[in-house]
Amino acid sequence: MWVLLRFILLCLFFTLARSTWYSSEHRICDPTGTSWIPYSGFKINRQYVVKDLKPPMLHFVSLSHCHQGELDYERLTRTGRETDIEWDKPICMFTSDKLKKLYNTQTNDKSLDDKNDKNDKNDKNANIRLVTDVPHKPHSIDLSHLKPSRVQKRSKLKQGFNEFLRKISSKLRFIEYTDDSLVTNLQNLSPLSYKGFGTGDLDDLKCYKLARRKKYAKREMMIYAPYTWVGGIFECQVSQEAKEHYLKSLQDSRDFIKPFDFRCEGNNSRPLFPLIADDVTNQWIEKERGFTFSQRIPYLYSPGLLDFRYGKPAKALGLKSDTIIFDDHSTHQKSQDALPYDKWTLELEVNEDYHYEANDIDLLTDAVTQSTNLIHHFLKSEHRYSPWEWDIPELIGPDQDSLLYLEQKFFSILGKMKDKKLGSKMVMHLQEHWDNLTLSTEQFRYNGK
C-alpha cells in the first residue's frame, strides 16, 4: 500500500516539477548534478579550507537548508580535526530574509568595500554564511613547554588565519564570528549591527538540535556507509522572552555573535526529519580567491518521502567484495538496520541522554576495535598527509595513531581515489559491524508524534 501511494505521489510530483528539470540545483543541494527531483531538506557537510596550499587546514561543519534545489541558508561552525558536530548544543540561525537584511546593512560600511564585490553579487549561487568558532577546542595545546621557534611559528599561523578572515569577510558571504584565544585581532572587521531588529523579527530565528541514535551517540567515528540511519534533527521551541533576551545581548555586544546557550528538552522540541548518512565519495573542491581552496565532504541529509533510499539499510548500494583488500572481511548479505517510516522518533533522545548497560559498552568497544583495525588495514600504504593538509597537530606533534587522525587521513585518501566503487566498498565494510549492533531498547515520546 505504501509503495503504491509513494508511486502516485511521485507521479504527481513529476507533473508539478517538470518545468524545473532543466534548471541547475545548487551543488550543496545536489552534489552530483544528476537528481531530477529538486531537493528540499537539510544537508550537513564537512568543509576543509586551505589557504595558499600552506598549513594549517581549517575545519568546519555546515548545516544547510535547501528548498526546491536552491540554498536557503547555511550555518558554518568551525571545529578541530578531532571534533565532530557539537551534538550537545543547539544550532540557532536567522533565516535567509534576516541574513539579507544583515547584508544590506553591512554593505554600506566602507571597511568592507572590495573590488571583487561586483563579481560576487553576480554569482547567483553566492549565499551568506554564518560562522561560529568553538570556544574551547579539544586540540588546544599548552605552549609553555615549546621552544621559542615553535611558539613563533604558532603565532604566525594565528596571524595568517586572521588575515584569511579579513579577506573572506569582504565577500558576499558574511561572517559572524566569536572572539576567543585563537582569534584576537579582529579590529579591521566591523561587527554586524542588530540595532534595526525588533521583536517582530524574532519569528525568523530558528534553533535546531541534532541527535544520534543510541548506538552512535558514543561513537567518535564520522564515517558511515551511504543511507545509514544515523539520527534525527529537531526544532527547539524557544520562548519569546528568551529570544528577546538573546536579541538584546546581540544588540549590546560588539562580538560578531554571542552563543545562544539553552537546553532543548523533549517537551519543547519538535522532531522534523531523520538524518541519513550521505555518500562521502561525492566530495568536491571549490576554488576561492587566490590559492585558497575549500573541500566539501557530504556527511548527513534529511530524506524526503519520495526518496527511494528512505528506509533502506547501509547495504542498499549492493556492492560485492571482489577486491583483495577486503579478503579478510566478509560482508553480510542483508542488514536489519532499516529506518522505520513512521516510528523513527521513538529511538531518539533529543539530548542523547541514553542509559547504557554493561553489555552495551562491551558491544560498542568491540565495534570500535574492529572499525579501527579495518582503517589501519586500508591505510597501511599511506603514512602521512600532504603538506597542505597539515593541521596544528601535524605541526607540533600529535598522537598519529588516534582513531580520528586515521579517520581524517581516510577522508583525504578517499578524495584522491579514482575508483569510487572501491571507496564505497570500504565505507560499507566499516559500517557492517555497526548495522548488526543491537543495544538495550529505550523509547522516547514527543508532542505530536
Coordinates of C-alpha atoms in Angstrom, one line a residue:
M1 CA 0.0 0.0 0.0
W2 CA 2.8 2.4 0.9
V3 CA 4.7 1.6 -2.2
L4 CA 1.6 2.3 -4.4
L5 CA 0.9 5.6 -2.5
R6 CA 4.5 6.7 -2.9
F7 CA 4.3 5.9 -6.7
I8 CA 1.2 8.0 -7.0
L9 CA 2.8 10.9 -5.1
L10 CA 5.9 10.6 -7.3
C11 CA 3.8 10.8 -10.5
L12 CA 2.1 13.9 -9.1
F13 CA 5.4 15.5 -8.2
F14 CA 6.7 14.7 -11.7
T15 CA 3.8 16.7 -13.2
L16 CA 4.4 19.7 -10.9
A17 CA 8.2 19.7 -11.1
R18 CA 8.9 19.0 -14.8
S19 CA 9.3 22.7 -15.6
T20 CA 12.2 22.8 -13.1
W21 CA 14.1 19.9 -14.5
Y22 CA 16.4 22.0 -16.7
S23 CA 17.3 24.5 -14.0
S24 CA 20.5 23.7 -12.2
E25 CA 20.4 23.0 -8.5
H26 CA 22.9 24.4 -6.0
R27 CA 25.8 22.0 -5.7
I28 CA 25.3 21.6 -1.9
C29 CA 21.7 20.5 -2.7
D30 CA 22.7 18.2 -5.5
P31 CA 26.5 17.4 -5.4
T32 CA 26.4 15.0 -8.4
G33 CA 24.1 17.2 -10.6
T34 CA 22.1 14.1 -11.5
S35 CA 19.0 14.5 -9.4
W36 CA 15.8 15.0 -11.4
I37 CA 13.7 16.0 -8.4
P38 CA 14.7 19.4 -6.8
Y39 CA 15.9 18.6 -3.3
S40 CA 14.3 20.2 -0.2
G41 CA 15.6 19.5 3.2
F42 CA 18.7 19.7 5.4
K43 CA 22.3 19.0 4.3
I44 CA 25.2 18.6 6.7
N45 CA 28.7 18.7 5.2
R46 CA 32.3 18.8 6.5
Q47 CA 34.3 21.6 4.9
Y48 CA 38.1 21.8 4.9
V49 CA 39.7 25.1 3.9
V50 CA 43.4 25.6 3.0
K51 CA 45.0 29.0 2.1
D52 CA 47.9 29.2 -0.4
L53 CA 48.5 25.5 -0.1
K54 CA 50.0 26.1 3.4
P55 CA 49.1 24.8 6.8
P56 CA 47.1 24.9 8.9
M57 CA 44.0 23.4 7.3
L58 CA 40.8 24.9 8.7
H59 CA 37.9 22.6 9.6
F60 CA 34.2 23.5 9.5
V61 CA 30.8 21.7 9.8
S62 CA 28.0 23.3 7.8
L63 CA 24.2 23.0 8.4
S64 CA 22.5 24.0 5.1
H65 CA 18.8 24.2 4.2
C66 CA 17.7 23.7 0.6
H67 CA 14.3 24.4 -0.9
Q68 CA 13.5 23.1 -4.4
G69 CA 17.1 22.8 -5.2
E70 CA 18.1 26.3 -4.0
L71 CA 20.2 27.0 -1.0
D72 CA 18.1 28.9 1.5
Y73 CA 20.6 29.5 4.3
E74 CA 23.7 27.9 5.8
R75 CA 25.5 28.0 9.1
L76 CA 29.2 27.2 9.3
T77 CA 30.7 26.1 12.6
R78 CA 34.5 25.9 13.0
T79 CA 35.8 22.8 14.6
G80 CA 39.1 21.0 15.2
R81 CA 40.2 17.9 13.3
E82 CA 39.3 15.8 16.3
T83 CA 35.8 17.3 16.6
D84 CA 32.6 16.0 15.1
I85 CA 29.4 18.1 15.3
E86 CA 28.7 19.6 18.7
W87 CA 25.9 17.2 19.3
D88 CA 25.2 18.6 22.8
K89 CA 24.4 22.2 21.6
P90 CA 21.5 23.6 19.6
I91 CA 22.3 25.4 16.4
C92 CA 20.5 28.8 16.0
M93 CA 20.3 31.0 13.0
F94 CA 18.2 33.7 11.3
T95 CA 16.5 32.7 8.1
S96 CA 17.6 33.9 4.7
D97 CA 15.5 37.1 4.8
K98 CA 17.2 38.0 8.0
L99 CA 20.6 37.4 6.5
K100 CA 19.8 39.6 3.5
K101 CA 18.8 42.4 5.9
L102 CA 22.2 42.0 7.7
Y103 CA 23.9 42.1 4.3
N104 CA 22.1 45.2 3.1
T105 CA 23.0 47.0 6.3
Q106 CA 26.6 45.9 6.2
T107 CA 27.3 46.8 2.6
N108 CA 27.1 50.5 3.5
D109 CA 30.2 50.1 5.7
K110 CA 33.3 51.3 3.7
S111 CA 35.5 49.0 5.7
L112 CA 34.1 46.0 3.8
D113 CA 34.4 47.5 0.3
D114 CA 36.2 45.2 -2.2
K115 CA 36.9 45.4 -5.9
N116 CA 35.6 41.9 -6.3
D117 CA 32.1 42.6 -4.8
K118 CA 30.5 43.1 -8.3
N119 CA 31.6 39.7 -9.4
D120 CA 30.4 38.1 -6.2
K121 CA 27.0 39.8 -6.5
N122 CA 26.5 38.5 -10.0
D123 CA 27.0 34.9 -8.8
K124 CA 23.5 33.5 -8.4
N125 CA 24.8 30.8 -6.1
A126 CA 26.6 33.2 -3.7
N127 CA 24.9 32.8 -0.3
I128 CA 25.5 34.4 3.0
R129 CA 27.2 32.1 5.6
L130 CA 27.4 32.3 9.3
V131 CA 30.5 31.1 11.1
T132 CA 31.0 30.5 14.8
D133 CA 34.2 29.3 16.4
V134 CA 34.2 26.6 19.0
P135 CA 35.1 28.4 22.3
H136 CA 37.2 25.6 23.8
K137 CA 38.8 23.3 21.2
P138 CA 39.7 19.8 22.3
H139 CA 43.0 20.1 20.5
S140 CA 44.1 23.3 22.4
I141 CA 47.8 22.9 23.1
D142 CA 49.8 24.3 26.1
L143 CA 52.6 26.4 24.6
S144 CA 54.6 26.7 27.8
H145 CA 56.8 23.6 27.1
L146 CA 57.5 24.5 23.4
K147 CA 60.7 26.1 22.2
P148 CA 60.6 29.8 21.2
S149 CA 60.8 28.8 17.5
R150 CA 57.6 26.7 17.9
V151 CA 55.8 29.4 19.7
Q152 CA 56.8 31.9 17.0
K153 CA 55.5 29.5 14.3
R154 CA 52.2 29.2 16.0
S155 CA 51.9 33.0 16.3
K156 CA 52.5 33.3 12.6
L157 CA 49.8 30.7 11.9
K158 CA 47.3 32.7 14.0
Q159 CA 48.2 35.9 12.2
G160 CA 47.7 34.1 8.9
F161 CA 44.3 32.9 10.0
N162 CA 43.3 36.5 11.0
E163 CA 44.4 37.7 7.6
F164 CA 42.3 35.0 6.0
L165 CA 39.3 36.1 8.0
R166 CA 39.7 39.7 6.8
K167 CA 39.8 38.7 3.2
I168 CA 36.8 36.4 3.1
S169 CA 34.8 38.9 5.2
S170 CA 34.8 41.4 2.3
K171 CA 33.0 38.9 0.1
L172 CA 29.2 38.4 -0.1
R173 CA 29.5 35.6 2.4
F174 CA 29.3 37.5 5.6
I175 CA 30.7 36.0 8.8
E176 CA 29.5 36.2 12.3
Y177 CA 32.5 35.1 14.5
T178 CA 33.0 34.8 18.2
D179 CA 36.3 36.1 19.7
D180 CA 38.5 33.6 21.5
S181 CA 42.1 32.8 22.2
L182 CA 42.8 31.7 18.6
V183 CA 41.3 34.8 17.0
T184 CA 42.1 38.0 18.8
N185 CA 43.0 40.6 16.1
L186 CA 39.6 41.5 14.6
Q187 CA 39.8 45.3 14.8
N188 CA 39.6 45.7 11.0
L189 CA 36.3 43.9 10.9
S190 CA 33.1 45.9 11.7
P191 CA 30.6 44.0 13.9
L192 CA 27.3 43.2 12.4
S193 CA 24.5 45.6 13.7
Y194 CA 21.3 44.2 15.1
K195 CA 20.0 47.7 16.1
G196 CA 17.4 47.7 13.4
F197 CA 15.9 44.4 14.6
G198 CA 12.7 44.3 16.6
T199 CA 10.6 41.7 18.4
G200 CA 8.7 41.2 15.1
D201 CA 11.8 39.8 13.5
L202 CA 12.3 37.0 16.1
D203 CA 9.9 34.6 14.3
D204 CA 12.8 34.2 11.8
L205 CA 15.2 33.0 14.5
K206 CA 15.3 29.2 14.3
C207 CA 17.0 26.8 16.6
Y208 CA 17.8 23.1 15.7
K209 CA 19.1 20.2 17.7
L210 CA 20.8 17.2 16.1
A211 CA 20.8 13.9 17.9
R212 CA 22.3 10.4 17.1
R213 CA 20.8 7.0 17.8
K214 CA 21.9 5.3 20.9
K215 CA 24.5 3.1 19.3
Y216 CA 26.1 6.1 17.6
A217 CA 26.0 8.6 20.4
K218 CA 29.2 7.2 22.0
R219 CA 31.0 6.7 18.7
E220 CA 33.7 9.1 17.7
M221 CA 33.9 7.9 14.1
M222 CA 32.4 10.2 11.5
I223 CA 32.4 7.6 8.7
Y224 CA 29.0 6.0 7.8
A225 CA 28.0 4.0 4.8
P226 CA 25.6 5.8 2.5
Y227 CA 21.9 5.7 3.5
T228 CA 22.7 4.6 7.1
W229 CA 20.1 5.9 9.5
V230 CA 22.3 8.0 11.9
G231 CA 19.9 10.1 13.9
G232 CA 17.4 13.0 13.5
I233 CA 17.0 16.8 13.5
F234 CA 14.7 18.5 15.9
E235 CA 13.4 22.1 16.0
C236 CA 13.7 23.7 19.5
Q237 CA 10.7 25.7 20.6
V238 CA 12.2 28.8 22.2
S239 CA 10.1 31.2 24.2
Q240 CA 9.6 34.7 23.0
E241 CA 11.1 36.0 26.2
A242 CA 14.3 34.0 25.7
K243 CA 14.5 35.2 22.1
E244 CA 14.1 38.9 23.2
H245 CA 16.9 38.4 25.8
Y246 CA 19.1 36.9 23.1
L247 CA 18.4 39.7 20.6
K248 CA 19.2 42.3 23.3
S249 CA 22.5 40.6 24.1
L250 CA 23.4 40.8 20.3
Q251 CA 22.5 44.5 20.2
D252 CA 24.5 45.3 23.3
S253 CA 27.6 43.3 22.2
R254 CA 30.4 44.1 19.9
D255 CA 31.2 40.5 19.3
F256 CA 30.2 39.1 16.0
I257 CA 27.8 36.7 17.6
K258 CA 27.0 35.6 21.1
P259 CA 26.2 32.0 21.8
F260 CA 22.5 31.2 22.5
D261 CA 23.0 28.7 25.3
F262 CA 20.0 26.8 26.3
R263 CA 19.0 23.1 26.6
C264 CA 16.5 21.8 24.1
E265 CA 14.3 19.5 26.2
G266 CA 12.0 16.8 24.9
N267 CA 8.9 18.8 25.9
N268 CA 9.9 21.9 23.9
S269 CA 11.3 20.1 20.8
R270 CA 9.6 19.0 17.7
P271 CA 11.0 16.2 15.5
L272 CA 11.5 17.3 11.9
F273 CA 13.3 14.6 9.9
P274 CA 15.6 11.6 10.4
L275 CA 19.2 12.1 9.4
I276 CA 20.7 9.7 6.8
A277 CA 24.4 9.3 6.0
D278 CA 25.3 10.9 2.7
D279 CA 27.7 9.5 0.2
V280 CA 31.2 10.7 1.2
T281 CA 32.6 9.8 -2.2
N282 CA 30.6 12.7 -3.8
Q283 CA 33.0 15.3 -2.3
W284 CA 34.3 18.2 -4.3
I285 CA 36.7 21.1 -4.2
E286 CA 35.8 24.8 -4.7
K287 CA 38.4 27.4 -5.5
E288 CA 38.1 30.6 -3.6
R289 CA 40.2 33.8 -4.1
G290 CA 43.8 33.3 -5.0
F291 CA 45.1 29.9 -3.9
T292 CA 42.5 29.3 -1.3
F293 CA 40.6 26.0 -1.7
S294 CA 37.6 24.6 0.1
Q295 CA 36.9 20.9 0.1
R296 CA 33.3 19.8 0.8
I297 CA 32.5 16.3 2.1
P298 CA 28.9 15.2 2.3
Y299 CA 28.0 13.9 5.8
L300 CA 24.3 13.7 6.6
Y301 CA 21.0 14.7 5.0
S302 CA 17.3 14.6 5.6
P303 CA 15.4 12.4 3.1
G304 CA 12.0 13.3 1.6
L305 CA 9.1 10.9 1.5
L306 CA 9.7 10.5 -2.3
D307 CA 13.3 9.5 -1.7
F308 CA 13.6 5.8 -2.7
R309 CA 16.6 5.5 -0.4
Y310 CA 14.4 6.4 2.6
G311 CA 14.3 3.5 4.9
K312 CA 16.9 1.4 3.1
P313 CA 19.8 -0.1 5.1
A314 CA 23.5 0.5 4.5
K315 CA 23.7 -2.4 2.0
A316 CA 21.4 -0.5 -0.4
L317 CA 24.4 0.0 -2.8
G318 CA 24.6 -3.7 -3.4
L319 CA 28.4 -3.7 -3.9
K320 CA 30.2 -7.0 -3.8
S321 CA 33.5 -7.7 -2.1
D322 CA 35.7 -8.5 -5.1
T323 CA 38.8 -6.7 -4.2
I324 CA 41.8 -8.3 -2.4
I325 CA 41.9 -5.6 0.3
F326 CA 38.6 -7.0 1.7
D327 CA 39.5 -10.7 1.7
D328 CA 39.6 -10.8 5.5
H329 CA 36.3 -9.0 6.0
S330 CA 33.2 -10.9 4.9
T331 CA 30.1 -9.0 4.1
H332 CA 26.7 -9.9 5.5
Q333 CA 24.0 -10.2 2.8
K334 CA 21.2 -8.2 4.5
S335 CA 21.1 -5.6 7.2
Q336 CA 18.1 -5.4 9.5
D337 CA 19.0 -1.8 10.5
A338 CA 16.4 -0.1 8.3
L339 CA 14.8 3.2 9.1
P340 CA 11.1 2.8 10.2
Y341 CA 9.0 5.2 8.2
D342 CA 6.7 6.5 10.9
K343 CA 8.4 5.5 14.2
W344 CA 11.9 6.9 13.9
T345 CA 11.4 9.3 16.8
L346 CA 10.8 6.5 19.3
E347 CA 14.5 5.6 19.3
L348 CA 15.9 9.1 19.6
E349 CA 16.5 11.2 22.7
V350 CA 17.0 14.8 21.7
N351 CA 20.0 15.3 24.1
E352 CA 21.3 11.8 23.6
D353 CA 20.7 11.0 27.3
Y354 CA 20.7 7.3 26.9
H355 CA 21.2 4.6 29.5
Y356 CA 23.9 2.0 28.7
E357 CA 24.0 -1.5 30.2
A358 CA 27.4 -3.1 30.8
N359 CA 26.8 -5.4 27.8
D360 CA 26.1 -2.3 25.6
I361 CA 29.6 -0.9 26.5
D362 CA 31.2 -4.2 25.6
L363 CA 29.5 -4.3 22.2
L364 CA 30.4 -0.7 21.4
T365 CA 34.0 -1.3 22.4
D366 CA 34.2 -4.3 20.1
A367 CA 32.7 -2.4 17.2
V368 CA 35.2 0.4 17.6
T369 CA 38.1 -2.0 17.7
Q370 CA 37.0 -3.8 14.5
S371 CA 36.5 -0.5 12.7
T372 CA 39.9 0.8 13.8
N373 CA 41.6 -2.3 12.6
L374 CA 39.9 -2.1 9.2
I375 CA 41.0 1.6 8.8
H376 CA 44.6 0.6 9.7
H377 CA 44.4 -2.2 7.1
F378 CA 43.2 0.3 4.4
L379 CA 45.8 2.9 5.3
K380 CA 48.8 0.7 5.6
S381 CA 50.3 2.0 2.4
E382 CA 49.8 5.6 3.4
H383 CA 51.9 7.2 6.2
R384 CA 51.3 11.0 6.2
Y385 CA 49.2 13.9 4.9
S386 CA 50.3 16.1 2.1
P387 CA 52.0 19.3 3.5
W388 CA 49.0 21.5 2.6
E389 CA 46.7 19.2 4.5
W390 CA 48.5 19.6 7.8
D391 CA 46.7 21.0 10.9
I392 CA 48.2 22.2 14.2
P393 CA 48.7 18.6 15.5
E394 CA 50.9 17.8 12.5
L395 CA 53.0 20.9 13.1
I396 CA 53.6 20.4 16.8
G397 CA 53.5 16.6 17.2
P398 CA 50.3 14.6 17.6
D399 CA 49.3 11.1 18.5
Q400 CA 49.1 9.9 14.9
D401 CA 47.7 6.6 15.9
S402 CA 44.4 8.1 17.3
L403 CA 41.2 6.9 15.6
L404 CA 40.1 10.4 14.5
Y405 CA 43.6 11.1 13.0
L406 CA 43.3 7.9 11.0
E407 CA 39.7 8.7 10.0
Q408 CA 40.7 12.1 8.6
K409 CA 43.5 10.5 6.7
F410 CA 41.0 8.1 5.3
F411 CA 38.9 11.0 4.0
S412 CA 42.0 12.6 2.5
I413 CA 42.8 9.4 0.6
L414 CA 39.2 8.8 -0.4
G415 CA 39.0 12.2 -2.1
K416 CA 42.0 11.2 -4.3
M417 CA 40.7 7.7 -5.3
K418 CA 39.7 7.4 -8.9
D419 CA 37.7 4.3 -8.3
K420 CA 34.6 5.5 -6.4
K421 CA 33.3 1.9 -6.0
L422 CA 36.4 0.9 -4.1
G423 CA 35.9 3.8 -1.7
S424 CA 32.2 2.9 -1.3
K425 CA 33.1 -0.7 -0.5
M426 CA 35.5 0.3 2.2
V427 CA 32.9 2.6 3.8
M428 CA 30.3 -0.2 3.7
H429 CA 32.7 -2.7 5.4
L430 CA 33.3 -0.2 8.1
Q431 CA 29.5 0.1 8.6
E432 CA 28.6 -3.5 8.7
H433 CA 29.8 -4.0 12.3
W434 CA 27.5 -1.3 13.4
D435 CA 24.5 -2.4 11.4
N436 CA 24.5 -5.7 13.2
L437 CA 24.9 -4.0 16.6
T438 CA 21.8 -4.3 18.9
L439 CA 21.8 -2.5 22.2
S440 CA 19.3 -2.4 25.0
T441 CA 16.0 -0.8 24.0
E442 CA 14.7 2.6 25.0
Q443 CA 11.7 4.6 23.7
F444 CA 11.0 8.3 23.7
R445 CA 7.8 10.3 23.1
Y446 CA 7.4 13.8 21.7
N447 CA 4.4 16.1 21.3
G448 CA 2.7 15.4 18.0
K449 CA 4.5 12.1 17.5

